[in-house]
Structure formats: C-alpha cells, structure tokens
Amino acid sequence: MTIISRRYLFAVTAVAATGTSACGIFKNPRVQKFIKNVVEEIAASVGADFVLDFGKYVEDHLGEWKSYIESKVNEWVSEGDISDCDPSKMWTDDPDNPTIIVKEFYGPSSSCETDSDSCCAIFFSGASDAVLLPTWTLVTLYNFVTEQCKDKEGADLNRIKQLLKETLRPTSSHAERHETPNGTVDTLYWETRYGQVEMAKIEKEDHTYEGMIKVDGYPDGSNPSTVYRTNIS
C-alpha cells in the first residue's frame, strides 16, 4: 500500500502568487463555488454515482471503510492538508458493498461555509488506500469530461460516460509526482485498468495556468490515448 505523502500533497499545488494550498489555488469565491459542484461530477466520472451516508449505512461490512476514512481524515487534518470542516458528502458505486468511495473536503485555509474551496479524496481497497486530489486536477478533469460528453445524446452519451468511468477510475493510490523548483510545472498520475491517467499543471507566459490530461485506453482517432488541455486559472 502506498499512501500519498504530505510533501506530495502540498508541493503539487504550490504557487507563489496566491499561497500554497493542498486543495487548490483558486481563491475567487465564484470559482470556489464552481469547484464545489465539480466534485460531484468527478465522483460520477470515476463510477461513484450514489450518495453514501455512513450514519445510515452502519452495517458491519462498512465498518472497515468508516474506520479507515476517519483515520485518514484525522491524519490529513493534523498535517494541514484539509480543514477540520466536514461537508459529509460522499459518493459510492454501491451503498451496500462499495468498491470505491469519493469524499468531499474543504481546503486547509477555507471557512466552513457552503462556498468554501473544495477538493476530494478517492478511497478504495476497503478505504485503506486513498488519493487526495487538489483543485487544479478537478478543474482539468471536469473540463475534459464535459468536452467528451458535449453534443452527445442517448446511447452515444451513455457509452462515452461508461468509457470515461473505466479509463479514469484508479486501481491504486501509487502516484508519481514531479515539480520544477519554482512550481512552473507540476505533474501527477494514477494507475487504471487500461494504463494510467497523467495530469499536469503548467504555467504559461502570462503566469496563468494550463491543465493537461492524458488518458490511456480512451482512444483519439487512431491513437490509443487522448490528450486534452484547458485553462485552469
């Protein structure tokens, strides 16, 4: 089991102009509210379609999940990766027998208000493995998913959504991260059944940022992978 380190979580979203935050660099209230809505879309894109309430689902078979999630949340709070606010919003693929749970969190400098900056964690393997995703990855993922589903309807839309779930869904919390000294480029990736998802945050000439994602197993014409770029700040 590989747990993403505190150093990784902070470094992956470092930016001098707005301050370092483990869950994002976007301080505009309008953008923060947008990010909060994005978390739900990201949960659906990795196959967590159902809202999960541990207060309701307290059966023994969820005890391990609940224990691991609470332990990991306490660890992230103590290390300053997230705030001690708890939105209590979780999604899963199966409320009675989960294989994946996505939980929303607030950033370390956020207030406990509904428009606070949000990030999310993906738990799997009985919640003993977890990946905490910062805001810039959520924006990039959301824009990618939105672009793929644009102008699709009916069966075509359903096929695209299913393929996105299969190719974006993590199978391990092992991640590689590389960062340039001044935060010009941050990268991360996670493993999937079809290869991996690679993501990057790249500073542009005007000091705004571009997000990039490459998804293995999601074909683009004759290429077995798709590369997508989007402005994120």
PDB file of C-alpha atoms in Angstrom:
ATOM      1  CA  MET A   1       0.000   0.000   0.000  1.00  0.00           C
ATOM      2  CA  THR A   2       1.311   3.430  -0.932  1.00  0.00           C
ATOM      3  CA  ILE A   3      -0.140   6.485   0.778  1.00  0.00           C
ATOM      4  CA  ILE A   4       0.361   9.859  -0.886  1.00  0.00           C
ATOM      5  CA  SER A   5       2.735  11.846   1.296  1.00  0.00           C
ATOM      6  CA  ARG A   6       2.074  15.228   2.878  1.00  0.00           C
ATOM      7  CA  ARG A   7       5.027  16.640   0.924  1.00  0.00           C
ATOM      8  CA  TYR A   8       3.445  15.500  -2.326  1.00  0.00           C
ATOM      9  CA  LEU A   9       0.060  16.979  -1.479  1.00  0.00           C
ATOM     10  CA  PHE A  10       1.467  20.406  -0.676  1.00  0.00           C
ATOM     11  CA  ALA A  11       4.007  20.534  -3.482  1.00  0.00           C
ATOM     12  CA  VAL A  12       1.588  19.514  -6.203  1.00  0.00           C
ATOM     13  CA  THR A  13      -0.430  22.740  -5.799  1.00  0.00           C
ATOM     14  CA  ALA A  14       2.338  25.171  -4.836  1.00  0.00           C
ATOM     15  CA  VAL A  15       2.034  28.637  -6.343  1.00  0.00           C
ATOM     16  CA  ALA A  16       3.769  31.743  -5.049  1.00  0.00           C
ATOM     17  CA  ALA A  17       1.234  34.342  -6.155  1.00  0.00           C
ATOM     18  CA  THR A  18      -1.742  33.035  -4.168  1.00  0.00           C
ATOM     19  CA  GLY A  19      -0.186  30.964  -1.424  1.00  0.00           C
ATOM     20  CA  THR A  20       0.215  27.199  -1.092  1.00  0.00           C
ATOM     21  CA  SER A  21      -2.854  25.064  -0.525  1.00  0.00           C
ATOM     22  CA  ALA A  22      -3.137  21.293  -0.633  1.00  0.00           C
ATOM     23  CA  CYS A  23      -6.540  21.561  -2.289  1.00  0.00           C
ATOM     24  CA  GLY A  24      -6.256  24.423  -4.704  1.00  0.00           C
ATOM     25  CA  ILE A  25      -5.010  27.791  -5.857  1.00  0.00           C
ATOM     26  CA  PHE A  26      -8.326  29.367  -6.835  1.00  0.00           C
ATOM     27  CA  LYS A  27      -9.412  31.993  -4.291  1.00  0.00           C
ATOM     28  CA  ASN A  28     -12.150  33.736  -6.262  1.00  0.00           C
ATOM     29  CA  PRO A  29     -15.485  32.972  -4.480  1.00  0.00           C
ATOM     30  CA  ARG A  30     -17.244  32.314  -7.792  1.00  0.00           C
ATOM     31  CA  VAL A  31     -14.579  29.796  -8.755  1.00  0.00           C
ATOM     32  CA  GLN A  32     -14.752  28.172  -5.313  1.00  0.00           C
ATOM     33  CA  LYS A  33     -18.491  27.636  -5.669  1.00  0.00           C
ATOM     34  CA  PHE A  34     -17.927  26.151  -9.120  1.00  0.00           C
ATOM     35  CA  ILE A  35     -15.306  23.751  -7.723  1.00  0.00           C
ATOM     36  CA  LYS A  36     -17.728  22.526  -5.064  1.00  0.00           C
ATOM     37  CA  ASN A  37     -20.167  21.494  -7.797  1.00  0.00           C
ATOM     38  CA  VAL A  38     -17.366  19.928  -9.815  1.00  0.00           C
ATOM     39  CA  VAL A  39     -16.571  17.412  -7.050  1.00  0.00           C
ATOM     40  CA  GLU A  40     -19.893  15.660  -7.610  1.00  0.00           C
ATOM     41  CA  GLU A  41     -19.250  15.437 -11.339  1.00  0.00           C
ATOM     42  CA  ILE A  42     -15.798  13.948 -10.741  1.00  0.00           C
ATOM     43  CA  ALA A  43     -17.290  11.358  -8.402  1.00  0.00           C
ATOM     44  CA  ALA A  44     -19.675  10.276 -11.147  1.00  0.00           C
ATOM     45  CA  SER A  45     -16.896  10.173 -13.736  1.00  0.00           C
ATOM     46  CA  VAL A  46     -14.970   7.536 -11.750  1.00  0.00           C
ATOM     47  CA  GLY A  47     -18.066   5.438 -11.114  1.00  0.00           C
ATOM     48  CA  ALA A  48     -19.298   6.756  -7.731  1.00  0.00           C
ATOM     49  CA  ASP A  49     -22.881   7.593  -8.664  1.00  0.00           C
ATOM     50  CA  PHE A  50     -24.720   7.100  -5.351  1.00  0.00           C
ATOM     51  CA  VAL A  51     -24.673   9.358  -2.301  1.00  0.00           C
ATOM     52  CA  LEU A  52     -23.440   7.469   0.760  1.00  0.00           C
ATOM     53  CA  ASP A  53     -24.338   8.316   4.359  1.00  0.00           C
ATOM     54  CA  PHE A  54     -22.379   6.364   6.963  1.00  0.00           C
ATOM     55  CA  GLY A  55     -24.953   7.425   9.531  1.00  0.00           C
ATOM     56  CA  LYS A  56     -27.472   5.294   7.640  1.00  0.00           C
ATOM     57  CA  TYR A  57     -25.216   2.521   6.354  1.00  0.00           C
ATOM     58  CA  VAL A  58     -23.669   1.311   9.618  1.00  0.00           C
ATOM     59  CA  GLU A  59     -23.690  -2.396   8.854  1.00  0.00           C
ATOM     60  CA  ASP A  60     -20.598  -4.405   9.777  1.00  0.00           C
ATOM     61  CA  HIS A  61     -19.424  -4.713   6.183  1.00  0.00           C
ATOM     62  CA  LEU A  62     -18.905  -0.909   6.077  1.00  0.00           C
ATOM     63  CA  GLY A  63     -17.088  -0.760   9.399  1.00  0.00           C
ATOM     64  CA  GLU A  64     -13.650  -1.094   7.824  1.00  0.00           C
ATOM     65  CA  TRP A  65     -14.360   1.667   5.320  1.00  0.00           C
ATOM     66  CA  LYS A  66     -15.632   4.009   8.054  1.00  0.00           C
ATOM     67  CA  SER A  67     -12.650   3.345  10.306  1.00  0.00           C
ATOM     68  CA  TYR A  68     -10.053   3.872   7.580  1.00  0.00           C
ATOM     69  CA  ILE A  69     -11.723   7.008   6.245  1.00  0.00           C
ATOM     70  CA  GLU A  70     -11.958   8.596   9.700  1.00  0.00           C
ATOM     71  CA  SER A  71      -8.333   7.723  10.399  1.00  0.00           C
ATOM     72  CA  LYS A  72      -7.155   9.197   7.089  1.00  0.00           C
ATOM     73  CA  VAL A  73      -9.235  12.342   7.551  1.00  0.00           C
ATOM     74  CA  ASN A  74      -7.733  12.887  11.014  1.00  0.00           C
ATOM     75  CA  GLU A  75      -4.253  12.439   9.550  1.00  0.00           C
ATOM     76  CA  TRP A  76      -4.871  14.952   6.747  1.00  0.00           C
ATOM     77  CA  VAL A  77      -6.355  17.478   9.194  1.00  0.00           C
ATOM     78  CA  SER A  78      -3.418  17.158  11.602  1.00  0.00           C
ATOM     79  CA  GLU A  79      -0.943  17.645   8.758  1.00  0.00           C
ATOM     80  CA  GLY A  80      -2.770  20.700   7.416  1.00  0.00           C
ATOM     81  CA  ASP A  81      -3.798  19.126   4.110  1.00  0.00           C
ATOM     82  CA  ILE A  82      -7.504  19.793   4.697  1.00  0.00           C
ATOM     83  CA  SER A  83      -9.567  21.815   7.174  1.00  0.00           C
ATOM     84  CA  ASP A  84     -11.451  20.312  10.101  1.00  0.00           C
ATOM     85  CA  CYS A  85     -14.717  21.295   8.408  1.00  0.00           C
ATOM     86  CA  ASP A  86     -16.652  18.230   7.307  1.00  0.00           C
ATOM     87  CA  PRO A  87     -19.091  18.637   4.390  1.00  0.00           C
ATOM     88  CA  SER A  88     -20.111  14.992   4.995  1.00  0.00           C
ATOM     89  CA  LYS A  89     -20.754  14.485   1.279  1.00  0.00           C
ATOM     90  CA  MET A  90     -19.700  11.089  -0.053  1.00  0.00           C
ATOM     91  CA  TRP A  91     -20.435   9.073  -3.170  1.00  0.00           C
ATOM     92  CA  THR A  92     -20.004   5.368  -3.925  1.00  0.00           C
ATOM     93  CA  ASP A  93     -20.574   2.833  -6.671  1.00  0.00           C
ATOM     94  CA  ASP A  94     -22.641   0.580  -4.362  1.00  0.00           C
ATOM     95  CA  PRO A  95     -24.034   1.725  -0.969  1.00  0.00           C
ATOM     96  CA  ASP A  96     -24.239  -1.845   0.339  1.00  0.00           C
ATOM     97  CA  ASN A  97     -20.958  -3.203  -0.998  1.00  0.00           C
ATOM     98  CA  PRO A  98     -18.638  -0.355  -2.069  1.00  0.00           C
ATOM     99  CA  THR A  99     -15.535  -0.821  -4.155  1.00  0.00           C
ATOM    100  CA  ILE A 100     -14.875   2.937  -4.335  1.00  0.00           C
ATOM    101  CA  ILE A 101     -15.881   5.941  -2.231  1.00  0.00           C
ATOM    102  CA  VAL A 102     -15.334   9.596  -3.132  1.00  0.00           C
ATOM    103  CA  LYS A 103     -15.491  12.144  -0.304  1.00  0.00           C
ATOM    104  CA  GLU A 104     -15.567  15.932  -0.469  1.00  0.00           C
ATOM    105  CA  PHE A 105     -13.277  18.057   1.728  1.00  0.00           C
ATOM    106  CA  TYR A 106     -12.582  21.738   2.320  1.00  0.00           C
ATOM    107  CA  GLY A 107      -9.143  23.201   1.794  1.00  0.00           C
ATOM    108  CA  PRO A 108      -6.895  23.967   4.797  1.00  0.00           C
ATOM    109  CA  SER A 109      -7.492  27.720   4.687  1.00  0.00           C
ATOM    110  CA  SER A 110     -11.219  27.521   3.936  1.00  0.00           C
ATOM    111  CA  SER A 111     -14.044  28.546   6.211  1.00  0.00           C
ATOM    112  CA  CYS A 112     -16.863  26.123   6.932  1.00  0.00           C
ATOM    113  CA  GLU A 113     -19.239  27.842   4.522  1.00  0.00           C
ATOM    114  CA  THR A 114     -21.053  26.318   1.592  1.00  0.00           C
ATOM    115  CA  ASP A 115     -18.947  28.208  -0.954  1.00  0.00           C
ATOM    116  CA  SER A 116     -15.617  27.151   0.552  1.00  0.00           C
ATOM    117  CA  ASP A 117     -12.889  25.841  -1.701  1.00  0.00           C
ATOM    118  CA  SER A 118     -13.357  22.089  -2.154  1.00  0.00           C
ATOM    119  CA  CYS A 119     -11.182  19.140  -3.064  1.00  0.00           C
ATOM    120  CA  CYS A 120     -11.868  15.420  -2.865  1.00  0.00           C
ATOM    121  CA  ALA A 121     -10.348  12.066  -1.997  1.00  0.00           C
ATOM    122  CA  ILE A 122     -10.881   8.748  -3.738  1.00  0.00           C
ATOM    123  CA  PHE A 123     -10.858   5.756  -1.359  1.00  0.00           C
ATOM    124  CA  PHE A 124     -10.642   2.135  -2.477  1.00  0.00           C
ATOM    125  CA  SER A 125      -9.363  -1.260  -1.240  1.00  0.00           C
ATOM    126  CA  GLY A 126     -11.621  -1.017   1.804  1.00  0.00           C
ATOM    127  CA  ALA A 127     -10.505   2.630   2.150  1.00  0.00           C
ATOM    128  CA  SER A 128      -7.001   1.525   3.129  1.00  0.00           C
ATOM    129  CA  ASP A 129      -5.708   3.277   0.001  1.00  0.00           C
ATOM    130  CA  ALA A 130      -6.601   6.855  -0.876  1.00  0.00           C
ATOM    131  CA  VAL A 131      -5.700   9.583  -3.338  1.00  0.00           C
ATOM    132  CA  LEU A 132      -6.356  13.217  -2.376  1.00  0.00           C
ATOM    133  CA  LEU A 133      -6.970  15.329  -5.472  1.00  0.00           C
ATOM    134  CA  PRO A 134      -6.192  19.071  -5.439  1.00  0.00           C
ATOM    135  CA  THR A 135      -8.408  21.664  -7.070  1.00  0.00           C
ATOM    136  CA  TRP A 136      -6.439  22.065 -10.284  1.00  0.00           C
ATOM    137  CA  THR A 137      -6.857  18.383 -11.104  1.00  0.00           C
ATOM    138  CA  LEU A 138     -10.607  18.634 -10.510  1.00  0.00           C
ATOM    139  CA  VAL A 139     -10.945  21.566 -12.897  1.00  0.00           C
ATOM    140  CA  THR A 140      -8.915  19.751 -15.556  1.00  0.00           C
ATOM    141  CA  LEU A 141     -10.883  16.522 -15.121  1.00  0.00           C
ATOM    142  CA  TYR A 142     -14.212  18.312 -15.187  1.00  0.00           C
ATOM    143  CA  ASN A 143     -13.404  20.253 -18.345  1.00  0.00           C
ATOM    144  CA  PHE A 144     -12.160  17.062 -20.002  1.00  0.00           C
ATOM    145  CA  VAL A 145     -15.303  15.098 -19.118  1.00  0.00           C
ATOM    146  CA  THR A 146     -17.556  17.975 -20.171  1.00  0.00           C
ATOM    147  CA  GLU A 147     -15.812  18.222 -23.540  1.00  0.00           C
ATOM    148  CA  GLN A 148     -16.131  14.477 -24.176  1.00  0.00           C
ATOM    149  CA  CYS A 149     -19.863  14.499 -23.393  1.00  0.00           C
ATOM    150  CA  LYS A 150     -20.645  17.647 -25.358  1.00  0.00           C
ATOM    151  CA  ASP A 151     -23.229  17.179 -28.132  1.00  0.00           C
ATOM    152  CA  LYS A 152     -23.741  13.515 -27.171  1.00  0.00           C
ATOM    153  CA  GLU A 153     -27.209  12.086 -26.543  1.00  0.00           C
ATOM    154  CA  GLY A 154     -28.903   8.809 -25.700  1.00  0.00           C
ATOM    155  CA  ALA A 155     -26.896   5.638 -26.257  1.00  0.00           C
ATOM    156  CA  ASP A 156     -23.862   7.559 -27.530  1.00  0.00           C
ATOM    157  CA  LEU A 157     -23.741   9.620 -24.317  1.00  0.00           C
ATOM    158  CA  ASN A 158     -24.130   6.514 -22.159  1.00  0.00           C
ATOM    159  CA  ARG A 159     -21.258   4.792 -23.974  1.00  0.00           C
ATOM    160  CA  ILE A 160     -18.981   7.801 -23.506  1.00  0.00           C
ATOM    161  CA  LYS A 161     -19.803   8.029 -19.799  1.00  0.00           C
ATOM    162  CA  GLN A 162     -19.125   4.327 -19.270  1.00  0.00           C
ATOM    163  CA  LEU A 163     -15.799   4.525 -21.113  1.00  0.00           C
ATOM    164  CA  LEU A 164     -14.806   7.556 -19.036  1.00  0.00           C
ATOM    165  CA  LYS A 165     -15.579   5.684 -15.814  1.00  0.00           C
ATOM    166  CA  GLU A 166     -13.486   2.709 -16.908  1.00  0.00           C
ATOM    167  CA  THR A 167     -10.486   4.734 -18.071  1.00  0.00           C
ATOM    168  CA  LEU A 168     -10.425   7.327 -15.263  1.00  0.00           C
ATOM    169  CA  ARG A 169     -11.061   5.039 -12.299  1.00  0.00           C
ATOM    170  CA  PRO A 170      -7.987   4.458 -10.092  1.00  0.00           C
ATOM    171  CA  THR A 171      -6.816   0.957  -9.251  1.00  0.00           C
ATOM    172  CA  SER A 172      -4.022   2.031  -6.904  1.00  0.00           C
ATOM    173  CA  SER A 173      -3.079   5.036  -4.796  1.00  0.00           C
ATOM    174  CA  HIS A 174       0.500   4.805  -6.025  1.00  0.00           C
ATOM    175  CA  ALA A 175       1.362   8.103  -7.668  1.00  0.00           C
ATOM    176  CA  GLU A 176       4.438   9.673  -9.150  1.00  0.00           C
ATOM    177  CA  ARG A 177       4.938  13.383  -8.775  1.00  0.00           C
ATOM    178  CA  HIS A 178       7.455  15.766 -10.283  1.00  0.00           C
ATOM    179  CA  GLU A 179       7.700  19.507  -9.715  1.00  0.00           C
ATOM    180  CA  THR A 180      10.064  22.123 -11.066  1.00  0.00           C
ATOM    181  CA  PRO A 181      11.804  24.266  -8.392  1.00  0.00           C
ATOM    182  CA  ASN A 182       9.610  27.337  -8.918  1.00  0.00           C
ATOM    183  CA  GLY A 183       6.368  25.451  -9.492  1.00  0.00           C
ATOM    184  CA  THR A 184       6.304  26.147 -13.224  1.00  0.00           C
ATOM    185  CA  VAL A 185       5.187  22.557 -13.889  1.00  0.00           C
ATOM    186  CA  ASP A 186       3.506  20.106 -11.511  1.00  0.00           C
ATOM    187  CA  THR A 187       2.631  16.584 -12.613  1.00  0.00           C
ATOM    188  CA  LEU A 188       0.917  13.545 -11.158  1.00  0.00           C
ATOM    189  CA  TYR A 189      -0.591  10.308 -12.373  1.00  0.00           C
ATOM    190  CA  TRP A 190      -2.578   7.315 -11.155  1.00  0.00           C
ATOM    191  CA  GLU A 191      -2.904   3.776 -12.423  1.00  0.00           C
ATOM    192  CA  THR A 192      -6.026   2.416 -14.112  1.00  0.00           C
ATOM    193  CA  ARG A 193      -7.029  -0.905 -15.686  1.00  0.00           C
ATOM    194  CA  TYR A 194      -6.026   0.481 -19.073  1.00  0.00           C
ATOM    195  CA  GLY A 195      -2.717   2.107 -18.192  1.00  0.00           C
ATOM    196  CA  GLN A 196      -2.694   5.415 -16.393  1.00  0.00           C
ATOM    197  CA  VAL A 197      -4.079   8.925 -16.196  1.00  0.00           C
ATOM    198  CA  GLU A 198      -1.369  11.574 -16.429  1.00  0.00           C
ATOM    199  CA  MET A 199      -2.041  15.155 -15.376  1.00  0.00           C
ATOM    200  CA  ALA A 200      -0.013  18.362 -15.342  1.00  0.00           C
ATOM    201  CA  LYS A 201      -0.355  21.973 -14.280  1.00  0.00           C
ATOM    202  CA  ILE A 202       1.794  24.223 -16.490  1.00  0.00           C
ATOM    203  CA  GLU A 203       2.493  27.939 -16.006  1.00  0.00           C
ATOM    204  CA  LYS A 204       2.008  29.981 -19.179  1.00  0.00           C
ATOM    205  CA  GLU A 205       3.746  33.163 -20.354  1.00  0.00           C
ATOM    206  CA  ASP A 206       1.129  35.379 -18.713  1.00  0.00           C
ATOM    207  CA  HIS A 207       1.553  33.439 -15.404  1.00  0.00           C
ATOM    208  CA  THR A 208      -1.851  31.828 -15.612  1.00  0.00           C
ATOM    209  CA  TYR A 209      -2.031  28.032 -15.672  1.00  0.00           C
ATOM    210  CA  GLU A 210      -2.944  25.351 -18.168  1.00  0.00           C
ATOM    211  CA  GLY A 211      -4.141  21.921 -17.119  1.00  0.00           C
ATOM    212  CA  MET A 212      -3.293  18.864 -19.209  1.00  0.00           C
ATOM    213  CA  ILE A 213      -4.631  15.319 -19.002  1.00  0.00           C
ATOM    214  CA  LYS A 214      -3.694  12.177 -20.941  1.00  0.00           C
ATOM    215  CA  VAL A 215      -5.972   9.155 -20.569  1.00  0.00           C
ATOM    216  CA  ASP A 216      -4.813   5.690 -21.639  1.00  0.00           C
ATOM    217  CA  GLY A 217      -7.475   3.427 -23.097  1.00  0.00           C
ATOM    218  CA  TYR A 218      -9.607   6.347 -24.227  1.00  0.00           C
ATOM    219  CA  PRO A 219      -8.868   6.430 -27.966  1.00  0.00           C
ATOM    220  CA  ASP A 220      -8.473   9.581 -30.006  1.00  0.00           C
ATOM    221  CA  GLY A 221      -8.790   8.596 -33.642  1.00  0.00           C
ATOM    222  CA  SER A 222      -6.015   6.095 -34.350  1.00  0.00           C
ATOM    223  CA  ASN A 223      -4.239   6.898 -31.071  1.00  0.00           C
ATOM    224  CA  PRO A 224      -4.904   4.636 -28.055  1.00  0.00           C
ATOM    225  CA  SER A 225      -4.801   7.620 -25.685  1.00  0.00           C
ATOM    226  CA  THR A 226      -6.422  11.054 -25.582  1.00  0.00           C
ATOM    227  CA  VAL A 227      -4.610  14.269 -24.648  1.00  0.00           C
ATOM    228  CA  TYR A 228      -6.642  17.291 -23.570  1.00  0.00           C
ATOM    229  CA  ARG A 229      -5.551  20.779 -22.480  1.00  0.00           C
ATOM    230  CA  THR A 230      -7.566  23.509 -20.756  1.00  0.00           C
ATOM    231  CA  ASN A 231      -7.058  26.845 -18.998  1.00  0.00           C
ATOM    232  CA  ILE A 232      -7.471  26.446 -15.237  1.00  0.00           C
ATOM    233  CA  SER A 233      -6.643  29.906 -13.854  1.00  0.00           C
TER     234      SER A 233
END
